[in-house]
Short mmCIF file of C-alpha atoms and ligand atoms in Angstrom, two decimals:
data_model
loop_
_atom_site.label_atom_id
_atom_site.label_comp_id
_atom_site.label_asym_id
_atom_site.label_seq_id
_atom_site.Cartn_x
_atom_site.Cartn_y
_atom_site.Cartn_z
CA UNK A 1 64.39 87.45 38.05
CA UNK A 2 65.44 85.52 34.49
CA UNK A 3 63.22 85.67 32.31
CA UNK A 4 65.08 82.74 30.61
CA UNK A 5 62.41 79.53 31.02
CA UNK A 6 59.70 81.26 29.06
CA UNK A 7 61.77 83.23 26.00
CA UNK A 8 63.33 79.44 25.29
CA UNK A 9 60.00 78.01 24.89
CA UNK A 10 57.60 80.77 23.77
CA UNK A 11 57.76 79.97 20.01
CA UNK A 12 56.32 76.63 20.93
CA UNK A 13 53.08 77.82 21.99
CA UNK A 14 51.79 79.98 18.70
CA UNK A 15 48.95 82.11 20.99
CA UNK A 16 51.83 83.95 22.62
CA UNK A 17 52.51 85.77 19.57
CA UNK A 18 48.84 87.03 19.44
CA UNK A 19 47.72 87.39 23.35
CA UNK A 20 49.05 87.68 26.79
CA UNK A 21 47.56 84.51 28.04
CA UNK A 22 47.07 84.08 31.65
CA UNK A 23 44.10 81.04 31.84
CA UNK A 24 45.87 78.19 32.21
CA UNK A 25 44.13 77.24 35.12
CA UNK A 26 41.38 77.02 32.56
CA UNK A 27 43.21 75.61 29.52
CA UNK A 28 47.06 75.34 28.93
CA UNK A 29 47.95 77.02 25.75
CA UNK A 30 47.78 74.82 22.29
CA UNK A 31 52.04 73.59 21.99
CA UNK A 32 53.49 72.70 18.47
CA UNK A 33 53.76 69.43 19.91
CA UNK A 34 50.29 69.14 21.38
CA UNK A 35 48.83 69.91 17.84
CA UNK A 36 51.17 67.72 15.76
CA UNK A 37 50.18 64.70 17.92
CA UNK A 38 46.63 65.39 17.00
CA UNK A 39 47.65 65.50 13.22
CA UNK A 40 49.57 61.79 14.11
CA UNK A 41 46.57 60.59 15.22
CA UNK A 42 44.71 61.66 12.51
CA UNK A 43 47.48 60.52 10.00
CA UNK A 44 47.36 56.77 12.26
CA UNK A 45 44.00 56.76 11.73
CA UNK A 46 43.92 57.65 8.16
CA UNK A 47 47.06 55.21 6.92
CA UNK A 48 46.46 52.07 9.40
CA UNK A 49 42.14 52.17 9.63
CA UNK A 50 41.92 50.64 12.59
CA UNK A 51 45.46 50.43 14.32
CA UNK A 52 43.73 49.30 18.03
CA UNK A 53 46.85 47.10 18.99
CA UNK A 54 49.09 50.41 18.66
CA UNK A 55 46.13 52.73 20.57
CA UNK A 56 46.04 50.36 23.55
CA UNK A 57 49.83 50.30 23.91
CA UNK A 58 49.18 54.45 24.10
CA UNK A 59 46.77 53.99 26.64
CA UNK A 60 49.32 52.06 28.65
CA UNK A 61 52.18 54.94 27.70
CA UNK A 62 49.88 57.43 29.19
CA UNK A 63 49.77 55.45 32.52
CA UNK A 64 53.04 55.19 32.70
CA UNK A 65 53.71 59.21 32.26
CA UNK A 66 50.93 59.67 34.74
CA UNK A 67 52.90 57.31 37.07
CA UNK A 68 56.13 58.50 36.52
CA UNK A 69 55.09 62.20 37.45
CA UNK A 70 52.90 61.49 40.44
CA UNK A 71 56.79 59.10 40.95
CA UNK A 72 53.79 55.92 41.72
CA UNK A 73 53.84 52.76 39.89
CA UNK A 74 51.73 51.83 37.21
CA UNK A 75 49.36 49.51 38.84
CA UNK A 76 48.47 52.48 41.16
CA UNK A 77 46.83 54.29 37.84
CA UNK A 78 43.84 54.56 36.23
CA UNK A 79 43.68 56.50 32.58
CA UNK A 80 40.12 57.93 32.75
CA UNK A 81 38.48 60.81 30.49
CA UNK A 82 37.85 63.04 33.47
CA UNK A 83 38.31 63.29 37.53
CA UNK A 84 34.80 63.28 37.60
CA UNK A 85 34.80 59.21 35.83
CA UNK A 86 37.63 57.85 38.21
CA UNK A 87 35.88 59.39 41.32
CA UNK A 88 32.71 58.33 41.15
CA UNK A 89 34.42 54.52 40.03
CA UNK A 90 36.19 55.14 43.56
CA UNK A 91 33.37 55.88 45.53
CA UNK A 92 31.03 53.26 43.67
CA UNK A 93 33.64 50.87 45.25
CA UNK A 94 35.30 52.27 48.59
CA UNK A 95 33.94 50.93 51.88
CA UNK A 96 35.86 51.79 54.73
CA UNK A 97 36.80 48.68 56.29
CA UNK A 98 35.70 49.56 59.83
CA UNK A 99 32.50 50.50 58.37
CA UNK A 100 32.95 54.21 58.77
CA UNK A 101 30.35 56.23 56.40
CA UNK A 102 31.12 59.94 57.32
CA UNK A 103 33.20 61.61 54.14
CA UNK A 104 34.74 64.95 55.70
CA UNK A 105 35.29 67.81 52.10
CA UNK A 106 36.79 71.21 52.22
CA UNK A 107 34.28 73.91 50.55
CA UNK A 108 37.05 74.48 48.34
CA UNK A 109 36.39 71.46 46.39
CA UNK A 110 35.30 71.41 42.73
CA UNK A 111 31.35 71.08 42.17
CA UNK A 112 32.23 67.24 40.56
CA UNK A 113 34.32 65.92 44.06
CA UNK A 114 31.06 67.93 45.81
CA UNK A 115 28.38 66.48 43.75
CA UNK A 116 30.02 63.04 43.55
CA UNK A 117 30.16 62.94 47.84
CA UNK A 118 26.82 64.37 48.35
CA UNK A 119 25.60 61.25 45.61
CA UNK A 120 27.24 58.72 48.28
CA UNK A 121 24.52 60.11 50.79
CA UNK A 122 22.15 57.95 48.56
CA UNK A 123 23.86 55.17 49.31
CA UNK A 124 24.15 55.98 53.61
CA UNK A 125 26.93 58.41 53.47
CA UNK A 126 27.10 61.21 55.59
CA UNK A 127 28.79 64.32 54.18
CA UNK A 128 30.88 67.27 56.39
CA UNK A 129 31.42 70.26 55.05
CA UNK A 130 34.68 72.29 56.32
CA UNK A 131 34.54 75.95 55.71
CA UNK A 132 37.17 78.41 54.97
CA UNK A 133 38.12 81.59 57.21
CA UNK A 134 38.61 84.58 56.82
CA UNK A 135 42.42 84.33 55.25
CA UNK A 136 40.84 82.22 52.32
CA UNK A 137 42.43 79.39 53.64
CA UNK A 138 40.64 75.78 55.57
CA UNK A 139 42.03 75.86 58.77
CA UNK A 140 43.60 72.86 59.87
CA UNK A 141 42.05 72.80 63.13
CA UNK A 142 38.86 73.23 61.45
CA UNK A 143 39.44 70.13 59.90
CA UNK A 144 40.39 68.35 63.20
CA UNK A 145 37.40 69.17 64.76
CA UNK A 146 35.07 67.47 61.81
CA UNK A 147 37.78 64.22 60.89
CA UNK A 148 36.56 61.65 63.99
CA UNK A 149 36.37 58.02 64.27
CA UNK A 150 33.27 58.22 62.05
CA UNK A 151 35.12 59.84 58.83
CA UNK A 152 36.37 56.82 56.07
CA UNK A 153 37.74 59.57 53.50
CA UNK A 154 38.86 63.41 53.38
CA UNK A 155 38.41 65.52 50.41
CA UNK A 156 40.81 67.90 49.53
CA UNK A 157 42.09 69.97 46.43
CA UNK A 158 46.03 71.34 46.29
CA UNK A 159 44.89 74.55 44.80
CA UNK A 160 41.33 76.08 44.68
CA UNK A 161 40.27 77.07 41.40
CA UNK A 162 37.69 79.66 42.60
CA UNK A 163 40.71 81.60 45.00
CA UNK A 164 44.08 79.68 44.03
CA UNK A 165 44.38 78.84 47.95
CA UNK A 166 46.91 76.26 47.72
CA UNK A 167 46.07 73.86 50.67
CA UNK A 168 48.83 72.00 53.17
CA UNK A 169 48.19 68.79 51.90
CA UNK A 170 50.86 66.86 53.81
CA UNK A 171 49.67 68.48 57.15
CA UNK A 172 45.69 67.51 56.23
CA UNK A 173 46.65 64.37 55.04
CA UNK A 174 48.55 63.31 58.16
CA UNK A 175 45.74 64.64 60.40
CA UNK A 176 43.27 62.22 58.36
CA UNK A 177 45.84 59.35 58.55
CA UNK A 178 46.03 60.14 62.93
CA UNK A 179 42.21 59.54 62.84
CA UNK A 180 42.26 56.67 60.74
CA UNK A 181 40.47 58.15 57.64
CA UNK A 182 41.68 58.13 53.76
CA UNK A 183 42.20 61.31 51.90
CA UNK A 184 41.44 61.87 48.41
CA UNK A 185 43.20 64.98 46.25
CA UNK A 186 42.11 66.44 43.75
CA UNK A 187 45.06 67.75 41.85
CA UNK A 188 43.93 69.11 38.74
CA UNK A 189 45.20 73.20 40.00
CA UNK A 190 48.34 72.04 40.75
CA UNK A 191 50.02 68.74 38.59
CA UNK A 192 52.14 70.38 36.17
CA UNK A 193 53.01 73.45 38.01
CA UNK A 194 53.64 71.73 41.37
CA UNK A 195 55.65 68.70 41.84
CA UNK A 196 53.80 66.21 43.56
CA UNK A 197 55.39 63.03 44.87
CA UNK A 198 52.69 60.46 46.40
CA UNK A 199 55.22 58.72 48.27
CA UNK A 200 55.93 61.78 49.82
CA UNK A 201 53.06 62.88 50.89
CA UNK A 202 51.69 59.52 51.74
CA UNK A 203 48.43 60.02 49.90
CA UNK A 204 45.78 57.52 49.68
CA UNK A 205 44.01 58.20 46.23
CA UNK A 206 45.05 61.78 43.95
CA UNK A 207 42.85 62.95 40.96
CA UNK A 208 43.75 65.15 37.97
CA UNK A 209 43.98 65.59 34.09
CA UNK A 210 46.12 67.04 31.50
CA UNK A 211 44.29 69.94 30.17
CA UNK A 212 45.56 72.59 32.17
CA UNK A 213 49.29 72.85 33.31
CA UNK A 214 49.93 69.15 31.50
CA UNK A 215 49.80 71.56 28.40
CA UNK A 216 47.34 68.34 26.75
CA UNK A 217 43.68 68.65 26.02
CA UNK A 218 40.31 68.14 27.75
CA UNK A 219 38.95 64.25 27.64
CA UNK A 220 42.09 62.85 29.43
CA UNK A 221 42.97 62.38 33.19
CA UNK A 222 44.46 60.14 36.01
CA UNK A 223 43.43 58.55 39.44
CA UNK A 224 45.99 57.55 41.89
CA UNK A 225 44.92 54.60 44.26
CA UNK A 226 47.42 53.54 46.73
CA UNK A 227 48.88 50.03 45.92
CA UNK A 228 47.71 48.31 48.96
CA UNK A 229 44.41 49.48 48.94
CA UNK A 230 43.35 48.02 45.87
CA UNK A 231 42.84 44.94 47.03
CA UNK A 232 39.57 46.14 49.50
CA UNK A 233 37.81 48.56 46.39
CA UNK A 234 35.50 47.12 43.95
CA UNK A 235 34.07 49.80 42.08
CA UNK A 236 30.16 48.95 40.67
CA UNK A 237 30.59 51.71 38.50
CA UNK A 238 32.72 50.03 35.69
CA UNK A 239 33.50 49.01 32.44
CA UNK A 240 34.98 46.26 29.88
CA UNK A 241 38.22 48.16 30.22
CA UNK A 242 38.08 47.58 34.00
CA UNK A 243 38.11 43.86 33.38
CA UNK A 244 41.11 41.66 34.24
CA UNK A 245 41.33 40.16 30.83
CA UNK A 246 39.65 43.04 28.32
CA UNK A 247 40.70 40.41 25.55
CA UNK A 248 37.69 37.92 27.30
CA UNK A 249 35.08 39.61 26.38
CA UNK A 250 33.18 37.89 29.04
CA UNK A 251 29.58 38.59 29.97
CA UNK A 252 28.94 36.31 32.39
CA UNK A 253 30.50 37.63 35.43
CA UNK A 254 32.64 40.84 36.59
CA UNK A 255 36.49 40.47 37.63
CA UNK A 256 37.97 44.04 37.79
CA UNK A 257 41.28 44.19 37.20
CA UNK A 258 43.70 43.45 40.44
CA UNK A 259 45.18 47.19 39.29
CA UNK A 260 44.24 50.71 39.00
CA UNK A 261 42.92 49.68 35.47
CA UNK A 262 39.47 48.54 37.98
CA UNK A 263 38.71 52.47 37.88
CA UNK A 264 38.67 52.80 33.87
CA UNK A 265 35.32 52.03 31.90
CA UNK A 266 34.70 51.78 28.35
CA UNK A 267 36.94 52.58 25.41
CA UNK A 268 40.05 55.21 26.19
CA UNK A 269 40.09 58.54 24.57
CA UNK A 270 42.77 57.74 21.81
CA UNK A 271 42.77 61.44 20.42
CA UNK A 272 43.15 63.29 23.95
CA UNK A 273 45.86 60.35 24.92
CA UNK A 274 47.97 61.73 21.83
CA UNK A 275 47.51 65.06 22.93
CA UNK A 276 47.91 64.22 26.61
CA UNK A 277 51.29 62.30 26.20
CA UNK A 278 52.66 65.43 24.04
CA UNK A 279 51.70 67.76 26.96
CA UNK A 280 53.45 65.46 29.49
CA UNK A 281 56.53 65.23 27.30
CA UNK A 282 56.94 68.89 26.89
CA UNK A 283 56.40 69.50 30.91
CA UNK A 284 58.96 66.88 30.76
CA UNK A 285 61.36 68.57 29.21
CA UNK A 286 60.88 72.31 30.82
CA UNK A 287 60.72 70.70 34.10
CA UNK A 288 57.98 71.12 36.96
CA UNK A 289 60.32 72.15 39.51
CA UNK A 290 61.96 74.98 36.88
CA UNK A 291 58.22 75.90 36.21
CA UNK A 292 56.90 76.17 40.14
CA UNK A 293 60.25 78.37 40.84
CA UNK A 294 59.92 80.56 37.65
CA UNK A 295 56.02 81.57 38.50
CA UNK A 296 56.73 82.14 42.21
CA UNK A 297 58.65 84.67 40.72
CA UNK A 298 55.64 86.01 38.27
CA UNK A 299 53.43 85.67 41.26
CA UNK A 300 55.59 87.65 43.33
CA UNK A 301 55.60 90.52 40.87
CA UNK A 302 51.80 90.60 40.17
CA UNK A 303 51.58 91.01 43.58
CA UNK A 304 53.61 94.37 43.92
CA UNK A 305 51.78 95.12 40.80
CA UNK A 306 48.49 94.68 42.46
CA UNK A 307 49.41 96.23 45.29
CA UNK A 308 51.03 99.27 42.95
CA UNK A 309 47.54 99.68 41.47
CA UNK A 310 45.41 99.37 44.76
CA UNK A 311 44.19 95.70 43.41
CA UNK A 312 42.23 93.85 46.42
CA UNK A 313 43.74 90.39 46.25
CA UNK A 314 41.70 87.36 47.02
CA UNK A 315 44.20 84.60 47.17
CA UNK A 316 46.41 84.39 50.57
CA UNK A 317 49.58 86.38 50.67
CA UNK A 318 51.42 83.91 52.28
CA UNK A 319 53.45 81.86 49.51
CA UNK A 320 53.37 79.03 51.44
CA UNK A 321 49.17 78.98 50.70
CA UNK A 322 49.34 79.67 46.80
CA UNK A 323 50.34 78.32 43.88
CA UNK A 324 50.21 79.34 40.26
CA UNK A 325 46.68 81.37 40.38
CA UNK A 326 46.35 84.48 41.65
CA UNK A 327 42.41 85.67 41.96
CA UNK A 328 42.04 89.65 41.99
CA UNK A 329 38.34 90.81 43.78
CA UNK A 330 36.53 92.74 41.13
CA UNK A 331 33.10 94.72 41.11
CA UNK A 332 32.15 92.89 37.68
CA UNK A 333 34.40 89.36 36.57
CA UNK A 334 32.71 88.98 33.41
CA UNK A 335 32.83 92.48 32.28
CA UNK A 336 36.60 92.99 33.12
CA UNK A 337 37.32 89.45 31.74
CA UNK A 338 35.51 90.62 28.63
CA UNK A 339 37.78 94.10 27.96
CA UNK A 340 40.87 92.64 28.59
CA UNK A 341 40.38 89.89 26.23
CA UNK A 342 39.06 93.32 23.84
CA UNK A 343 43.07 94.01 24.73
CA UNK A 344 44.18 90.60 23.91
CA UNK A 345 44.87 89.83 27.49
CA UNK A 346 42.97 86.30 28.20
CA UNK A 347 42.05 85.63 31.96
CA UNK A 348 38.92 84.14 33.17
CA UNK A 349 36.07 84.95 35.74
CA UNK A 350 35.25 82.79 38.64
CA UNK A 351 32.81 84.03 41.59
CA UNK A 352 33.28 87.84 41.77
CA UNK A 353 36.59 86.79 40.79
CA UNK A 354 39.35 87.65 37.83
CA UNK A 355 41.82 84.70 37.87
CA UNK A 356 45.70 85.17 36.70
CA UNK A 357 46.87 82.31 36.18
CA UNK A 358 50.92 81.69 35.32
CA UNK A 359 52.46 79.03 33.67
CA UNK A 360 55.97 78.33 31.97
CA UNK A 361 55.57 80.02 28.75
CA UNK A 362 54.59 83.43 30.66
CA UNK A 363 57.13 86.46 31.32
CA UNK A 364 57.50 89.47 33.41
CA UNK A 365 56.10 91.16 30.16
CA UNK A 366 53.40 89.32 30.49
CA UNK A 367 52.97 90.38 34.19
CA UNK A 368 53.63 93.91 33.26
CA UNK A 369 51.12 93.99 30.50
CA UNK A 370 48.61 92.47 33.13
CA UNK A 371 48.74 94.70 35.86
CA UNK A 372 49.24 97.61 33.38
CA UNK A 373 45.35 96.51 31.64
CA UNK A 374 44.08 96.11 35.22
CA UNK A 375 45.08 99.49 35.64
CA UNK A 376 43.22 100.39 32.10
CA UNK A 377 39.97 98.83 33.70
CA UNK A 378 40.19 99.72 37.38
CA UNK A 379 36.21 100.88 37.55
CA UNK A 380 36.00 97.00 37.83
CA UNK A 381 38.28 96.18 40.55
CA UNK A 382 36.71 95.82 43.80
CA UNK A 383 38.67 97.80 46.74
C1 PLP B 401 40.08 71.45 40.78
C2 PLP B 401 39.40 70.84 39.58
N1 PLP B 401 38.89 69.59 39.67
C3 PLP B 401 38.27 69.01 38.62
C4 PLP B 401 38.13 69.69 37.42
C5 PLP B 401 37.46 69.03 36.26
O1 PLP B 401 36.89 67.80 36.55
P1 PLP B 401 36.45 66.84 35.36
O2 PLP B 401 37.69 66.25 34.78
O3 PLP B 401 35.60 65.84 36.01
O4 PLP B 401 35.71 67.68 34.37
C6 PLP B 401 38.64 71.00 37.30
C7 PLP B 401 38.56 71.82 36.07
O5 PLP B 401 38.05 71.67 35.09
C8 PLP B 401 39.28 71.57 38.41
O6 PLP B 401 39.77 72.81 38.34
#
C-alpha cells in the first residue's frame, strides 16, 4: 500500500504534527486552507463592514460545490446550517401524494432524522422502526417486510456513526422506489470519503454537512431534493431566505422559492460558508475517489491489526458494508478514549464503542500507532 495521498498533504493539516488523529467522523482536522478562509472572512468583514452583496454570492458558491459533488443541479439544493434544519423544512412540507402517512427508518439513523420522524407522528404520521441483526447490518428483507403501500418515505443513513455499517443504499432505495415510497439519506458518514452520485443512485432527497470528511466546520450543510419533486413540497417550516424574491421583503403572503432554496430559513452562516467552501476545495483537489481507495487500504490494515491484538470488532467485516469508520467493542469507551488521547492518539466513544475513523491525511503510521496504543490499553477492550 502507498502511503503517497497522505505524506503530500499532511503539512496542510497542522494537528498531524502533534496527534495521531483518527475522529473525523466527529470533526475533520483544521486545513491551512480551512483556517485562512476564516481569517478572509474576518478580514471581509473588517475592510468592507457590511459586504452582503459578496456573502450572498458565497451562499450561492456553496450550492453550487454542494451540487457539483452530490453531480445534482443547483436548483436541487438547499444551503442550511445543519441536517437537522433542512429535514424538518422537508417534512414540514412533504405529503405523499397518494396520501400515504407511514415513514419506514432504519435504527441506525441519527437521533435528529429519529426525533424529526417521530415529531411527524404529531401531525398523523406513523413511524416503523427496522432493526439491525446480528451482522450489524439492516437486512434488506427486513426492510421489505415493513416498506408497503402505506410507507410515503424511507429513512436511511450511508454509514452509521454509532458502528460505521455502511448501508446498500442503491439496493434500499430501489426496494422503496418498487413500493412506491421516497427515500431520504442521510449522508453526513459518508460525503467526502464516499463518492456519491444522486443520479446514480436515483435518490429522492440526501442530507449532509461539511464538518466531517468536507474538512469545513460545524454550522454548514446541504439537502438534496429531487428536481421534479419540488413542485408537490411546501415546507411550513420556513424562512425569508426560502422566499422566491428574498429582495421583496414581503409580509403579506408566503411564495417559497420554485427551488431547493424553499428548504433554507433565515440568514446563511457566512463564517461556516467560508470555511465550508475551503473544505470542499481541498477534497476537491485530493479527490474522493483517491480518498475512499486510500482508507480501504487503512481499514484493511486496522483490521489485521485488530485481529493481531485479539480486538472484538463491531463494524461488519465485509468491505462491501463499511466505509471509513471502524468501531472496536470495548469494556469502557470513555476511559480508553480518555488514555489514548493521554498518548496523543484522538478517537472518540460512541455506545460501548471506540470509533477509528480514517480520512486522507492519515497513514499506515497512523494505523500502526493505533493498534499499537490499543494494545497499550487492552484491559479496556471487550473480547
Ligand atoms: C449521520 C449523522 N447525521 C447527522 C449529524 C448531525 O446533524 P445536524 O447537522 O443536524 O447536527 C451527524 C453528526 O453530527 C451524523 O453523524
Amino acid at each position: 500500500m502507498t502511503d503517497a495521498l497522505p505524506h503530500s498533504i499532511r503539512d496542510r493539516f497542522p494537528l498531524l504534527e502533534r496527534a495521531v488523529y483518527t475522529n473525523s467522523c466527529s470533526q475533520g482536522a483544521l486545513s491551512n486552507e480551512v483556517r485562512a478562509a476564516y481569517q478572509r472572512y474576518l478580514t471581509d468583514w473588517d475592510e468592507k463592514g457590511a459586504p452582503w452583496d459578496l456573502w450572498v454570492e458565497l451562499a450561492g458558491a456553496a450550492r453550487s460545490r454542494f451540487a457539483r459533488l452530490l453531480h445534482a443541479s443547483t436548483d436541487e439544493i438547499a444551503v442550511t446550517t445543519s441536517v437537522s434544519a433542512g429535514v424538518s423544512s422537508l417534512l414540514s412540507g412533504l405529503r405523499h401524494p397518494d396520501g400515504r402517512n407511514k415513514i419506514v427508518i432504519s435504527d441506525f439513523e441519527f437521533p435528529t432524522i429519529g426525533q424529526i420522524v417521530h415529531a411527524q407522528e404529531l401531525l398523523g404520521a406513523k413511524v416503523k422502526h427496522v432493526p439491525a441483526s446480528a451482522d450489524v447490518t439492516i437486512p434488506l428483507d427486513r426492510l421489505a417486510e415493513s416498506i408497503d403501500e402505506e410507507t410515503a418515505l424511507v429513512a436511511i443513513t450511508y454509514v452509521c456513526f454509532r458502528n460505521g455499517s455502511k448501508t446498500d443504499v442503491k439496493a434500499v432505495i430501489d426496494l422503496a422506489h418498487e413500493a412506491g415510497a421516497l427515500v431520504l439519506l442521510d449522508s453526513f458518514q459518508a460525503v467526502g470519503a464516499i463518492p456519491i452520485d444522486v443520479r446514480d443512485l436515483g435518490v429522492d432527497f440526501v442530507a449532509g454537512g461539511t464538518l466531517k470528511y468536507l474538512l469545513g466546520s460545524a454550522g454548514l450543510a446541504f439537502l438534496y431534493c429531487r428536481a421534479d419533486l419540488l413542485p408537490q413540497i411546501t415546507p411550513t417550516q420556513t424562512g425569508w431566505f426560502a422566499d422566491e424574491d428574498i429582495f421583496q421583503m414581503d409580509i403579506y403572503d408566503y411564495s417559497p422559492s420554485a427551488t431547493a432554496t424553499k428548504f433554507e430559513s433565515g440568514t446563511p452562516p457566512i463564517p461556516n460558508i467560508y470555511a465550508g467552501i475551503a473544505g470542499m476545495d481541498l477534497m476537491d483537489e485530493i479527490g474522493i475517489a483517491e480518498t475512499e481507495q486510500h482508507v480501504a487500504g487503512l481499514t484493511d490494515q486496522l483490521i489485521e491489526g485488530l485481529d493481531r491484538i485479539g480486538a472484538r470488532m463491531v463494524t461488519p467485516r465485509d468491505p462491501a458494508r463499511r466505509g471509513p469508520m471502524i468501531a472496536v467493542a470495548t469494556t469502557d469507551e470513555k476511559t480508553l478514549v480518555a488514555a489514548l488521547a493521554d498518548d496523543a492518539i484522538l478517537t472518540s466513544p460512541r455506545d460501548g464503542n471506540i470509533r477509528l475513523s480514517w480520512h486522507c491525511y492519515n497513514s499506515a503510521e497512523d494505523v500502526e500507532a493505533v493498534v499499537a496504543g490499543l494494545e497499550r490499553h487492552s484491559e479496556f477492550l471487550a473480547r
